[in-house]
mmCIF file of C-alpha atoms in Angstrom:
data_model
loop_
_atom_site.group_PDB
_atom_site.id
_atom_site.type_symbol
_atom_site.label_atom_id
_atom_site.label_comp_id
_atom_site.label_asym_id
_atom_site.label_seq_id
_atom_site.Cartn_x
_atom_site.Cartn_y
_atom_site.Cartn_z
ATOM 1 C CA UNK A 785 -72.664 -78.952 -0.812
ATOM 2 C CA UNK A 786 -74.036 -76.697 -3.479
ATOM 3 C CA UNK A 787 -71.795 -75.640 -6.541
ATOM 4 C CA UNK A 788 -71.009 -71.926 -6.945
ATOM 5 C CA UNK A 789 -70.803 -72.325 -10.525
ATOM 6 C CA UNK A 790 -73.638 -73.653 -13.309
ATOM 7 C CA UNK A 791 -73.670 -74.546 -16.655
ATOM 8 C CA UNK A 792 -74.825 -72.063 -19.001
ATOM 9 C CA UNK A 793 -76.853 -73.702 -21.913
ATOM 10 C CA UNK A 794 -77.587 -70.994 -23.500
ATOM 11 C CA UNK A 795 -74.064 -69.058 -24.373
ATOM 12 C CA UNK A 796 -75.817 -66.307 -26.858
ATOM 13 C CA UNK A 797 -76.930 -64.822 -23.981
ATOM 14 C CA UNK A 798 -73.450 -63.779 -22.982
ATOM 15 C CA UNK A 799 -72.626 -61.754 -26.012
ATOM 16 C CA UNK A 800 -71.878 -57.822 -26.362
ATOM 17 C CA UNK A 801 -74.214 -56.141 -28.603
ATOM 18 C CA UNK A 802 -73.317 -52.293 -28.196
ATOM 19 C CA UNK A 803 -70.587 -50.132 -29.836
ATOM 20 C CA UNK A 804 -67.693 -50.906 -27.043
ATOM 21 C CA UNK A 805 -66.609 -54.256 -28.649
ATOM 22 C CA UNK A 806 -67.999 -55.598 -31.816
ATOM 23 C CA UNK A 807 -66.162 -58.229 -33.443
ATOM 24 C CA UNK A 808 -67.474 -58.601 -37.226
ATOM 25 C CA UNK A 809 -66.409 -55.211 -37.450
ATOM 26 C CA UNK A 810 -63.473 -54.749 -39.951
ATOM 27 C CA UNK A 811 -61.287 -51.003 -41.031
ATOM 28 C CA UNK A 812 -62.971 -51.326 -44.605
ATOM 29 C CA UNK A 813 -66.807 -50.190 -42.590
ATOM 30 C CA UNK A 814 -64.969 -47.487 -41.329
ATOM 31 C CA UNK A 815 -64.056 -46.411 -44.131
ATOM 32 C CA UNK A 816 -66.398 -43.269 -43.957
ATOM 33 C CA UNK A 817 -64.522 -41.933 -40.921
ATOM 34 C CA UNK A 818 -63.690 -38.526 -41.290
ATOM 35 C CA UNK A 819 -60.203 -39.072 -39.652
ATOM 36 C CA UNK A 820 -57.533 -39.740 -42.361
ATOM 37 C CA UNK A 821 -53.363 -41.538 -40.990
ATOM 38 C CA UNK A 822 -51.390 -39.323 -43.468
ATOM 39 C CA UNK A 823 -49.276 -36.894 -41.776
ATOM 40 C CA UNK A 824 -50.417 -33.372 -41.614
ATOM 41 C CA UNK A 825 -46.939 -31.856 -43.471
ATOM 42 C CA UNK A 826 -45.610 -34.953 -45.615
ATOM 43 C CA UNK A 827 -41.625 -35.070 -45.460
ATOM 44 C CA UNK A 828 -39.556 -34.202 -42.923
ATOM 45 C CA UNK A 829 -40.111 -30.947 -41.051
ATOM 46 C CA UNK A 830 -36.797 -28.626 -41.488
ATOM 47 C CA UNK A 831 -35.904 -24.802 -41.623
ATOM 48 C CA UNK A 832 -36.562 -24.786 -45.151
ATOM 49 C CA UNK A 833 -40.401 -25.663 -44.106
ATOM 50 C CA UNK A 834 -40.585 -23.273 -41.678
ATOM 51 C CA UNK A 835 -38.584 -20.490 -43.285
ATOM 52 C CA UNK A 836 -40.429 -20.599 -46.266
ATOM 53 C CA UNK A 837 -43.529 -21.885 -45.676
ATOM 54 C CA UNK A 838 -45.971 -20.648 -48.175
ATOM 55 C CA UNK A 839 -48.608 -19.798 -46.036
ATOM 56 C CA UNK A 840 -46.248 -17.401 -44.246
ATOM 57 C CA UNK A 841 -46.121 -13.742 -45.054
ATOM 58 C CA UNK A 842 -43.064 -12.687 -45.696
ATOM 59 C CA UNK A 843 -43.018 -10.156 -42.663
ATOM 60 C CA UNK A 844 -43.531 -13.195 -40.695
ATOM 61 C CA UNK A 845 -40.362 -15.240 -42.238
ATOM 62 C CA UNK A 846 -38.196 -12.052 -41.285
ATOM 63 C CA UNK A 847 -39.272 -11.826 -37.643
ATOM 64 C CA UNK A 848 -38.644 -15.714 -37.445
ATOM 65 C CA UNK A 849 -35.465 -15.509 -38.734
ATOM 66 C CA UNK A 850 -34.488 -12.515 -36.755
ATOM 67 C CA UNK A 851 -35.595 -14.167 -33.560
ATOM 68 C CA UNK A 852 -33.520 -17.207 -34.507
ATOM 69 C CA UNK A 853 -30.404 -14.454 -35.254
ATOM 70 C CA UNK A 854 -31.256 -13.018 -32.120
ATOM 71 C CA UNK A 855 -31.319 -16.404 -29.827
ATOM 72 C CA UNK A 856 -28.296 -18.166 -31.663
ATOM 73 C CA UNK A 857 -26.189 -14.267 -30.629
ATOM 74 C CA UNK A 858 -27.327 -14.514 -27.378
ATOM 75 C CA UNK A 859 -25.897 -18.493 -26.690
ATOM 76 C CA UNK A 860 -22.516 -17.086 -28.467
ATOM 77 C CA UNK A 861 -22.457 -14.826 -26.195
ATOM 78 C CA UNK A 862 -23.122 -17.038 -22.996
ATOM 79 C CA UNK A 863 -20.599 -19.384 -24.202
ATOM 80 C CA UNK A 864 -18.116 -16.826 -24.776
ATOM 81 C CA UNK A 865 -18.621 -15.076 -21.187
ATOM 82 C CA UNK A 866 -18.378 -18.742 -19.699
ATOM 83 C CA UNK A 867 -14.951 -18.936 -21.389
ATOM 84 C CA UNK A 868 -13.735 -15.843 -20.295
ATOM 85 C CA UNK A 869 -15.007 -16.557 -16.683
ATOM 86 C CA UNK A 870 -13.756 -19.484 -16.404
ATOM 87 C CA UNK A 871 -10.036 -18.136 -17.823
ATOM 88 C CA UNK A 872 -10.451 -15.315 -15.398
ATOM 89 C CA UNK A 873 -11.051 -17.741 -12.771
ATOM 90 C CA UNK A 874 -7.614 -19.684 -13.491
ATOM 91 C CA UNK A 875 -5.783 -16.857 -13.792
ATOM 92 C CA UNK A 876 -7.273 -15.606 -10.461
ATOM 93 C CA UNK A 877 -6.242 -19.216 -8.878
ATOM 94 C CA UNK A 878 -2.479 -18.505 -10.615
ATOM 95 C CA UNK A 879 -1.917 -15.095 -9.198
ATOM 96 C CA UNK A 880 -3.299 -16.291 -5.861
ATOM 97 C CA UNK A 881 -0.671 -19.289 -6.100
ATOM 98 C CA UNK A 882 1.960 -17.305 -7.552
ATOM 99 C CA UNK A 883 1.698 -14.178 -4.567
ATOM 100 C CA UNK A 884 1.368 -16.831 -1.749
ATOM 101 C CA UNK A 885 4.960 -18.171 -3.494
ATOM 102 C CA UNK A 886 6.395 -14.333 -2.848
ATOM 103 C CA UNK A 887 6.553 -11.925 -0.396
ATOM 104 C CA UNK A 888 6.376 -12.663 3.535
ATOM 105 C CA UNK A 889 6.741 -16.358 5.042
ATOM 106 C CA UNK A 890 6.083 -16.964 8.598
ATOM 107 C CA UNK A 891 7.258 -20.252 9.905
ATOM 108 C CA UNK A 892 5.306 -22.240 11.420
ATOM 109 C CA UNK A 893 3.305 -22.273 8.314
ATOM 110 C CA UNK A 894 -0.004 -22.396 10.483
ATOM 111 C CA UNK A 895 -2.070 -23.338 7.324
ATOM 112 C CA UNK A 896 -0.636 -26.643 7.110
ATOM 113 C CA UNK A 897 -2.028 -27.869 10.476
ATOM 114 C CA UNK A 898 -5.305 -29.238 11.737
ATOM 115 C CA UNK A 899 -5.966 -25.761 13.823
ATOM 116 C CA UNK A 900 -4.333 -22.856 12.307
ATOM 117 C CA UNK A 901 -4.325 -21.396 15.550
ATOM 118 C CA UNK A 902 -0.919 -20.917 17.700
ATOM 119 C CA UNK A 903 -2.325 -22.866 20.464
ATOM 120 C CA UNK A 904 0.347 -22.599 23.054
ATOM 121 C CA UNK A 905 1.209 -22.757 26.812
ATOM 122 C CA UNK A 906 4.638 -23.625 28.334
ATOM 123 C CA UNK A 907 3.350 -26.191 31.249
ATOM 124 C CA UNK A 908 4.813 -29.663 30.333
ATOM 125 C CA UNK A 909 1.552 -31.429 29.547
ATOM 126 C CA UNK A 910 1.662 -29.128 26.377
ATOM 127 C CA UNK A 911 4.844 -29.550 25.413
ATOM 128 C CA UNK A 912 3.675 -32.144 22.485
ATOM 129 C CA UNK A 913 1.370 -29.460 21.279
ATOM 130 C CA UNK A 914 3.849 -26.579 21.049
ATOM 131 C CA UNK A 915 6.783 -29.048 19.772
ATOM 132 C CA UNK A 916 5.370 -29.719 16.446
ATOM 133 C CA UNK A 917 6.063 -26.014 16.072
ATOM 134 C CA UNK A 918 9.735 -26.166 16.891
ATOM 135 C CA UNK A 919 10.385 -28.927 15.032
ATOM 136 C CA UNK A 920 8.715 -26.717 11.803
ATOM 137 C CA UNK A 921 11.500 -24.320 12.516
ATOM 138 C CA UNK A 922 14.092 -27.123 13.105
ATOM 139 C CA UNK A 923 13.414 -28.245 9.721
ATOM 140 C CA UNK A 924 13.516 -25.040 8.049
ATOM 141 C CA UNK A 925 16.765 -24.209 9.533
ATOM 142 C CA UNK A 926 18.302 -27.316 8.816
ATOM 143 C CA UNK A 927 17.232 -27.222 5.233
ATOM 144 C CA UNK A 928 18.232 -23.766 4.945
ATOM 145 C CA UNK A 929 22.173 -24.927 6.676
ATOM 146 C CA UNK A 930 22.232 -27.357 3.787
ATOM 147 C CA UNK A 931 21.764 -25.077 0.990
ATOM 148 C CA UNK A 932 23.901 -22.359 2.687
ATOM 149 C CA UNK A 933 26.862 -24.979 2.845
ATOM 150 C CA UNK A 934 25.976 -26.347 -0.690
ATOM 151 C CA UNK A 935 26.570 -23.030 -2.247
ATOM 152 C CA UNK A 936 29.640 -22.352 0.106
ATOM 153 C CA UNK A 937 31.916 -21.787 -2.517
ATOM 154 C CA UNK A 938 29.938 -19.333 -4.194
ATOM 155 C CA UNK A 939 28.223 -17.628 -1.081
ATOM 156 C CA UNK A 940 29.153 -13.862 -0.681
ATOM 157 C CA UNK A 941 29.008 -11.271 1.665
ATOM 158 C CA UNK A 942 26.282 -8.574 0.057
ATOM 159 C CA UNK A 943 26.039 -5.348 0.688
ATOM 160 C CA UNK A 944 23.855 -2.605 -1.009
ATOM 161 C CA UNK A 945 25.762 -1.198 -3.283
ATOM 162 C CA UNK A 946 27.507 -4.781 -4.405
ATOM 163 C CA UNK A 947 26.458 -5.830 -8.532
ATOM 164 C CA UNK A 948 22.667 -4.430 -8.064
ATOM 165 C CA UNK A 949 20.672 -7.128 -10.223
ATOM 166 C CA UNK A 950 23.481 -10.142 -10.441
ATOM 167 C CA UNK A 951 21.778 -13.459 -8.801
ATOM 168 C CA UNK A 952 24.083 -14.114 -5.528
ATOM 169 C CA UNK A 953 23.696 -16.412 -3.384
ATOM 170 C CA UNK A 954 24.173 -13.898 0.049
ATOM 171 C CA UNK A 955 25.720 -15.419 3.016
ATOM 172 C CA UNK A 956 23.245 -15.047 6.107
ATOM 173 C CA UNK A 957 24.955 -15.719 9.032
ATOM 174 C CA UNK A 958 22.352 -17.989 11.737
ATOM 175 C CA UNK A 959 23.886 -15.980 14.564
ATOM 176 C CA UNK A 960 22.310 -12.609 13.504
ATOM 177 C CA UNK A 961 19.015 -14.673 15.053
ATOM 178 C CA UNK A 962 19.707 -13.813 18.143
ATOM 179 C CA UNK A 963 20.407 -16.413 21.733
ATOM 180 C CA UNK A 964 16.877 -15.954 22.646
ATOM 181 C CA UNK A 965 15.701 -18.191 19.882
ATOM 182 C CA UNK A 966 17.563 -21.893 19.643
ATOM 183 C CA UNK A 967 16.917 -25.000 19.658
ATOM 184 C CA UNK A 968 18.252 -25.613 22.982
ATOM 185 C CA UNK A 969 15.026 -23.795 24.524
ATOM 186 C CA UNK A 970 12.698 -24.698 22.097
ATOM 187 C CA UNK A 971 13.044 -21.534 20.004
ATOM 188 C CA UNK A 972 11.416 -19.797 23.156
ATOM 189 C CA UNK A 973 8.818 -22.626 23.372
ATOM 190 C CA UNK A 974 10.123 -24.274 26.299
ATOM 191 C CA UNK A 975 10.940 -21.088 28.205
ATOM 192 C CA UNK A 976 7.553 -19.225 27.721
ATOM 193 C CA UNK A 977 8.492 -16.957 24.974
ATOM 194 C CA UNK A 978 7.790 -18.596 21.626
ATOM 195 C CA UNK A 979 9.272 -17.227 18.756
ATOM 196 C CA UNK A 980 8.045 -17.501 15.108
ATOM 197 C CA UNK A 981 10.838 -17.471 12.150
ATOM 198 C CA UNK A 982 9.893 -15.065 8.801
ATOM 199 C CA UNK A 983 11.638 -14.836 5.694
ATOM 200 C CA UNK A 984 11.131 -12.907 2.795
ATOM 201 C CA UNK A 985 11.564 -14.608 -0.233
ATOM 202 C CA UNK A 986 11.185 -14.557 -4.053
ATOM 203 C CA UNK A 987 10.028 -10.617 -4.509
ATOM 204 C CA UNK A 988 10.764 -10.606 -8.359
ATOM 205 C CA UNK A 989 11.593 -7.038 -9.300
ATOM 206 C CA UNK A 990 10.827 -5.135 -6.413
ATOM 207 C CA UNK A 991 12.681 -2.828 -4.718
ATOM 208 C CA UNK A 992 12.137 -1.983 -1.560
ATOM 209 C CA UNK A 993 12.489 2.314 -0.873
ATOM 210 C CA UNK A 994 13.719 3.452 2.638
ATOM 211 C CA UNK A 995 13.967 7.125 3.875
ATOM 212 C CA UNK A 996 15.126 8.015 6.893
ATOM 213 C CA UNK A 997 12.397 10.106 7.361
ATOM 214 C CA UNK A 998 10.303 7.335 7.130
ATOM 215 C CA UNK A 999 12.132 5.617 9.776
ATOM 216 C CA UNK A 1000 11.637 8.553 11.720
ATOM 217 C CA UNK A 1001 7.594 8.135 11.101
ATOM 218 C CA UNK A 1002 7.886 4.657 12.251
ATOM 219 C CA UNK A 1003 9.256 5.398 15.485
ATOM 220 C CA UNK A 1004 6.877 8.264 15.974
ATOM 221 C CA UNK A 1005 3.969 6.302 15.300
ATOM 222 C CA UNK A 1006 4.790 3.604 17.553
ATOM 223 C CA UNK A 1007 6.333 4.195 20.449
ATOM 224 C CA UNK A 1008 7.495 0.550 20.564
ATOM 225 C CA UNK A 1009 9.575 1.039 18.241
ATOM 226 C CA UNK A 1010 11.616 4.184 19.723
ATOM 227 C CA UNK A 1011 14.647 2.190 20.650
ATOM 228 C CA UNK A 1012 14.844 0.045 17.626
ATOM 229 C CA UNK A 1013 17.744 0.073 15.938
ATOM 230 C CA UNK A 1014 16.286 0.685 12.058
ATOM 231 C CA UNK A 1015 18.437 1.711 9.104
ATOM 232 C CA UNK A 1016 18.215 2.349 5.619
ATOM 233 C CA UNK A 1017 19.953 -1.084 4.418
ATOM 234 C CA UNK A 1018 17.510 -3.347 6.637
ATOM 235 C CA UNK A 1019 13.574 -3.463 5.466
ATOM 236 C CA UNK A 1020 11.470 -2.690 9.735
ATOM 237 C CA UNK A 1021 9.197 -5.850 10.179
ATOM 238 C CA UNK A 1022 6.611 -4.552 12.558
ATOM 239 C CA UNK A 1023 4.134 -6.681 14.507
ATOM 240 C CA UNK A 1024 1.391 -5.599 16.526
ATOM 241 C CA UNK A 1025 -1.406 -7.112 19.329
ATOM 242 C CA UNK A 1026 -4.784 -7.042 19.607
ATOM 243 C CA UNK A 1027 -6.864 -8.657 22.699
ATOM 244 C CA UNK A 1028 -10.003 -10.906 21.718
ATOM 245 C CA UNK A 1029 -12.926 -11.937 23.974
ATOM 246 C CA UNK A 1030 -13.073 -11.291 27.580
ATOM 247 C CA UNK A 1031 -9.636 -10.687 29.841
ATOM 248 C CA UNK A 1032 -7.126 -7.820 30.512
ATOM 249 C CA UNK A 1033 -5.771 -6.687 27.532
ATOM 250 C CA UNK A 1034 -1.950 -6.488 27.389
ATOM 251 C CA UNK A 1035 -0.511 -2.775 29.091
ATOM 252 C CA UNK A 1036 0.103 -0.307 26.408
ATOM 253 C CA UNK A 1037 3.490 0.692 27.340
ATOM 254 C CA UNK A 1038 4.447 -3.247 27.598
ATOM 255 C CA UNK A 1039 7.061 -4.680 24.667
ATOM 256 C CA UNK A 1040 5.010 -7.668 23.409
ATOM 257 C CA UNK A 1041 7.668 -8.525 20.763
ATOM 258 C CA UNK A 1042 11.296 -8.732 20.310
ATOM 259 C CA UNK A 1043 13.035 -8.950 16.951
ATOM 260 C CA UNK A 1044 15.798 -11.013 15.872
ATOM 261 C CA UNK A 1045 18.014 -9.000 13.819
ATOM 262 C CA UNK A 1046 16.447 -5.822 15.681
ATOM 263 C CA UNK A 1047 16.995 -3.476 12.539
ATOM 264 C CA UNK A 1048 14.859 -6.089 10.075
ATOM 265 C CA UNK A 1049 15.505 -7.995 6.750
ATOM 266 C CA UNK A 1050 18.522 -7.278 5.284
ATOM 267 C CA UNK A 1051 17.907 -5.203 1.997
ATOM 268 C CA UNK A 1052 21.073 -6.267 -0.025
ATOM 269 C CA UNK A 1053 19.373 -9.583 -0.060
ATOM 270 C CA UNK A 1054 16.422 -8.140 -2.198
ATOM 271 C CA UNK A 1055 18.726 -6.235 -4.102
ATOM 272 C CA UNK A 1056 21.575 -8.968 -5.017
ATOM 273 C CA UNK A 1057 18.184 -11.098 -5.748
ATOM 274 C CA UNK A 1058 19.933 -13.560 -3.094
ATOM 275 C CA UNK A 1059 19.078 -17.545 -3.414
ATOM 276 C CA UNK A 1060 19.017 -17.856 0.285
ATOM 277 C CA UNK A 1061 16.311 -15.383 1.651
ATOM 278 C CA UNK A 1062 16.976 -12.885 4.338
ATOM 279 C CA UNK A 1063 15.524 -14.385 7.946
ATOM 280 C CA UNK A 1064 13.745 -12.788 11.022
ATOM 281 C CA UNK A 1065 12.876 -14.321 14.065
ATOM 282 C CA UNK A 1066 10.393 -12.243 16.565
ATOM 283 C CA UNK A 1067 10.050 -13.818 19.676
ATOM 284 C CA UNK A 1068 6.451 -13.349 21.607
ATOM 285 C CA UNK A 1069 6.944 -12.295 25.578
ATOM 286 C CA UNK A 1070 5.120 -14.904 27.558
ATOM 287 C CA UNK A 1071 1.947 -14.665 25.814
ATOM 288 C CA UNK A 1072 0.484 -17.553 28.031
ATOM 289 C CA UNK A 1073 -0.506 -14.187 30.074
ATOM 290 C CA UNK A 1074 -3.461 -13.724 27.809
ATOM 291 C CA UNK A 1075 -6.555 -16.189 26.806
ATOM 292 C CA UNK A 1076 -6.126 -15.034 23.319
ATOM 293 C CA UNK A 1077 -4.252 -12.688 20.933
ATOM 294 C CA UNK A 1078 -4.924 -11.896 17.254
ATOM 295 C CA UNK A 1079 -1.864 -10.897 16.066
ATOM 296 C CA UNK A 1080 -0.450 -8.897 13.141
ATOM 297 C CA UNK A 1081 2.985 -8.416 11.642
ATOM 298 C CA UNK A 1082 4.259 -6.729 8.483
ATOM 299 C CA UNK A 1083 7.082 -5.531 6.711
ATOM 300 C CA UNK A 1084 7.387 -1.317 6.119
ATOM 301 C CA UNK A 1085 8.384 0.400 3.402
ATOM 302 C CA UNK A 1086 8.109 3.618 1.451
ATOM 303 C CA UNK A 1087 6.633 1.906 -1.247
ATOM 304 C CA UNK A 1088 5.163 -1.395 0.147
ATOM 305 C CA UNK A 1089 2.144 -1.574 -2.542
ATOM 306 C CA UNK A 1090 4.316 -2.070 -5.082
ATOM 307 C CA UNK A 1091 5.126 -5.317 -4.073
ATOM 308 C CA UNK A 1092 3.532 -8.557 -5.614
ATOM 309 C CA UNK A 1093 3.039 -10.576 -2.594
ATOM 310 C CA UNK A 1094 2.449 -10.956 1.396
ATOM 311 C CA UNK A 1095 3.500 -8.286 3.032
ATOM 312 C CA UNK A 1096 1.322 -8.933 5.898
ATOM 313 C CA UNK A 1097 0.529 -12.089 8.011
ATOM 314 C CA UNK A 1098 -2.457 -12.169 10.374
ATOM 315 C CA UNK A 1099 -2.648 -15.239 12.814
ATOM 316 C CA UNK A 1100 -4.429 -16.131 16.298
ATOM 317 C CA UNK A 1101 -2.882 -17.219 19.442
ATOM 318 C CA UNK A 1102 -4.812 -19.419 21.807
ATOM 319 C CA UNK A 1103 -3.892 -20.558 25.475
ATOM 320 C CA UNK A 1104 -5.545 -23.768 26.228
ATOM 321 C CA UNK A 1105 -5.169 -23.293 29.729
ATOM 322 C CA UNK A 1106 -5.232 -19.341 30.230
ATOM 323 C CA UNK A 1107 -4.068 -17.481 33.584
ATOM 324 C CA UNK A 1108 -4.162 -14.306 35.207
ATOM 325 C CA UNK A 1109 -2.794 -11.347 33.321
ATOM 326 C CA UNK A 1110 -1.247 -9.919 36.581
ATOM 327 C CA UNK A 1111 1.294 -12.351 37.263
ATOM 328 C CA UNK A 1112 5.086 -10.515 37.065
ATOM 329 C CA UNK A 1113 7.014 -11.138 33.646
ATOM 330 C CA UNK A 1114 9.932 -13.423 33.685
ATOM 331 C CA UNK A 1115 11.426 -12.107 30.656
ATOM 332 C CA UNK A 1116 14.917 -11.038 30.836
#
């Protein structure tokens, strides 16, 4: 078999004689190189050297140093507008904490589910569904019983013109709910008519303003409210309906809602600054009628801006299983 490789007798063959490698070269014959290894500007390069260089004109120093005024102003100022954002921000977040704290409450709180939908319909295979919402109210009410009878001894009866501005702890008597929304029926759950429980709670300094011509308005402007019993020492909670997506919307002349007291939230409990809010229930007539409902309720006054919280409370009701809109009310 041949060899691939041979012996090379003559090894000066093999050297590099050109200017890519050369290897009796040393730095000292280079020595006439034009290129030099100091540093172009010996020393550190600061402000000083390019303030005052001395090749610089001194027209050129000032516009330097103004465009260096001029950039360091402008990051002063994007810091300081970050700041105030971000305080603005925070105090934005506060407020928004602080008004959700005040004002109008509607239990069940439908935030603090996985839908915040009402999803609702009285047949029996939804009766898990719609009894997570009862047992909201349950809880409320019992909680509420507890502090009522904690403070027993130093509950009053208010009225409106009783020690305007003294912190009382008002007696609210649970009966002034009305039968049509217990816990023997579900709060209305079980029989078709759900009802929803609102309170009105921690208003600060407000106080609410009343005219009886303004009660007047209210029952001009909506005819469902011409037979409600309203009066100047009870705040009118007001709810309305409005149909979404395809269906019969609900009759115009039809009562949707029922309230529970009829007249509204008791004003001496705003004015007394009670501990134990004022309490509403409005019950909702068979909505299972209707696919689904946005609905709308809010408390009326004279001077309702001036509040510092919810005064309004938007929420939608879905049937899971919707029928016909023609089928005869059972409501008593």
């Amino acid at each position: 078999m041949v060899s691939r490789y041979a012996i090379v007798e003559e090894p000066e063959a093999l050297e590099m004689d050109d200017d890519v490698y050369r290897a009796d070269l040393t730095i000292e014959d280079l020595s006439g190189s034009t290129r030099s290894l100091e540093p172009i500007l010996p020393g550190p390069i600061g402000l000083r050297t390019i303030f005052y260089d001395p090749s610089w004109s001194p027209k050129q120093r000032n516009c330097c140093l103004g465009i260096a005024i001029v950039v360091t102003c402008c990051c002063i100022a994007v810091l300081i507008a970050l700041f105030v954002g971000l305080g603005q921000v925070i105090s934005y977040i506060n407020r928004s904490d602080r008004l959700k704290a005040s004002g109008l409450y509607m239990i069940p709180d439908l935030d603090l589910h996985d839908i915040a939908v009402l999803v609702y319909n009285p047949a029996e295979k939804f009766k898990p569904a719609y009894r997570a919402y009862a047992d909201e109210i349950d809880q409320y009410l019992a909680a509420y019983r507890n502090q009522s009878e904690k403070w027993s001894t130093t509950t009053t009866d208010c009225v409106e013109n009783s020690a305007v501005g003294k912190n009382k702890v008002c007696n609210f008597d649970l009966n002034w709910l009305g039968p049509n929304c217990t816990s023997e029926t579900d709060y209305g759950y079980a029989t078709g008519s759900p009802c929803v429980l609102f309170t009105l709670r921690s208003v600060g300094r407000w106080t609410p303003v009343i005219s009886e011509e303004f009660l007047k308005t209210l029952k001009l402007v909506d005819a469902h409210h011409s037979n409600r019993l309203f009066d100047q020492n009870h705040i009118p909670l007001s709810c309305s309906i409005a149909q979404m997506g395809d269906g019969d919307s609900p009759p115009v002349d039809e009562q949707i809602f029922r309230y529970f007291p009829d007249s509204g939230f008791n004003k001496s409990f705003i004015l007394n600054h009670s501990s134990l809010p004022p309490l509403m229930f409005v019950q909702i007539i068979e909505p299972h009628r209707f696919a689904e409902l946005h609905v709308m309720c809010q408390i009326m006054t004279v001077n309702i801006d001036e509040l510092e919280g919810i005064h309004t409370i938007e929420f939608e009701y879905n049937n899971p299983r919707p029928e016909s809109s023609n089928e005869k009310s059972t409501f008593p």
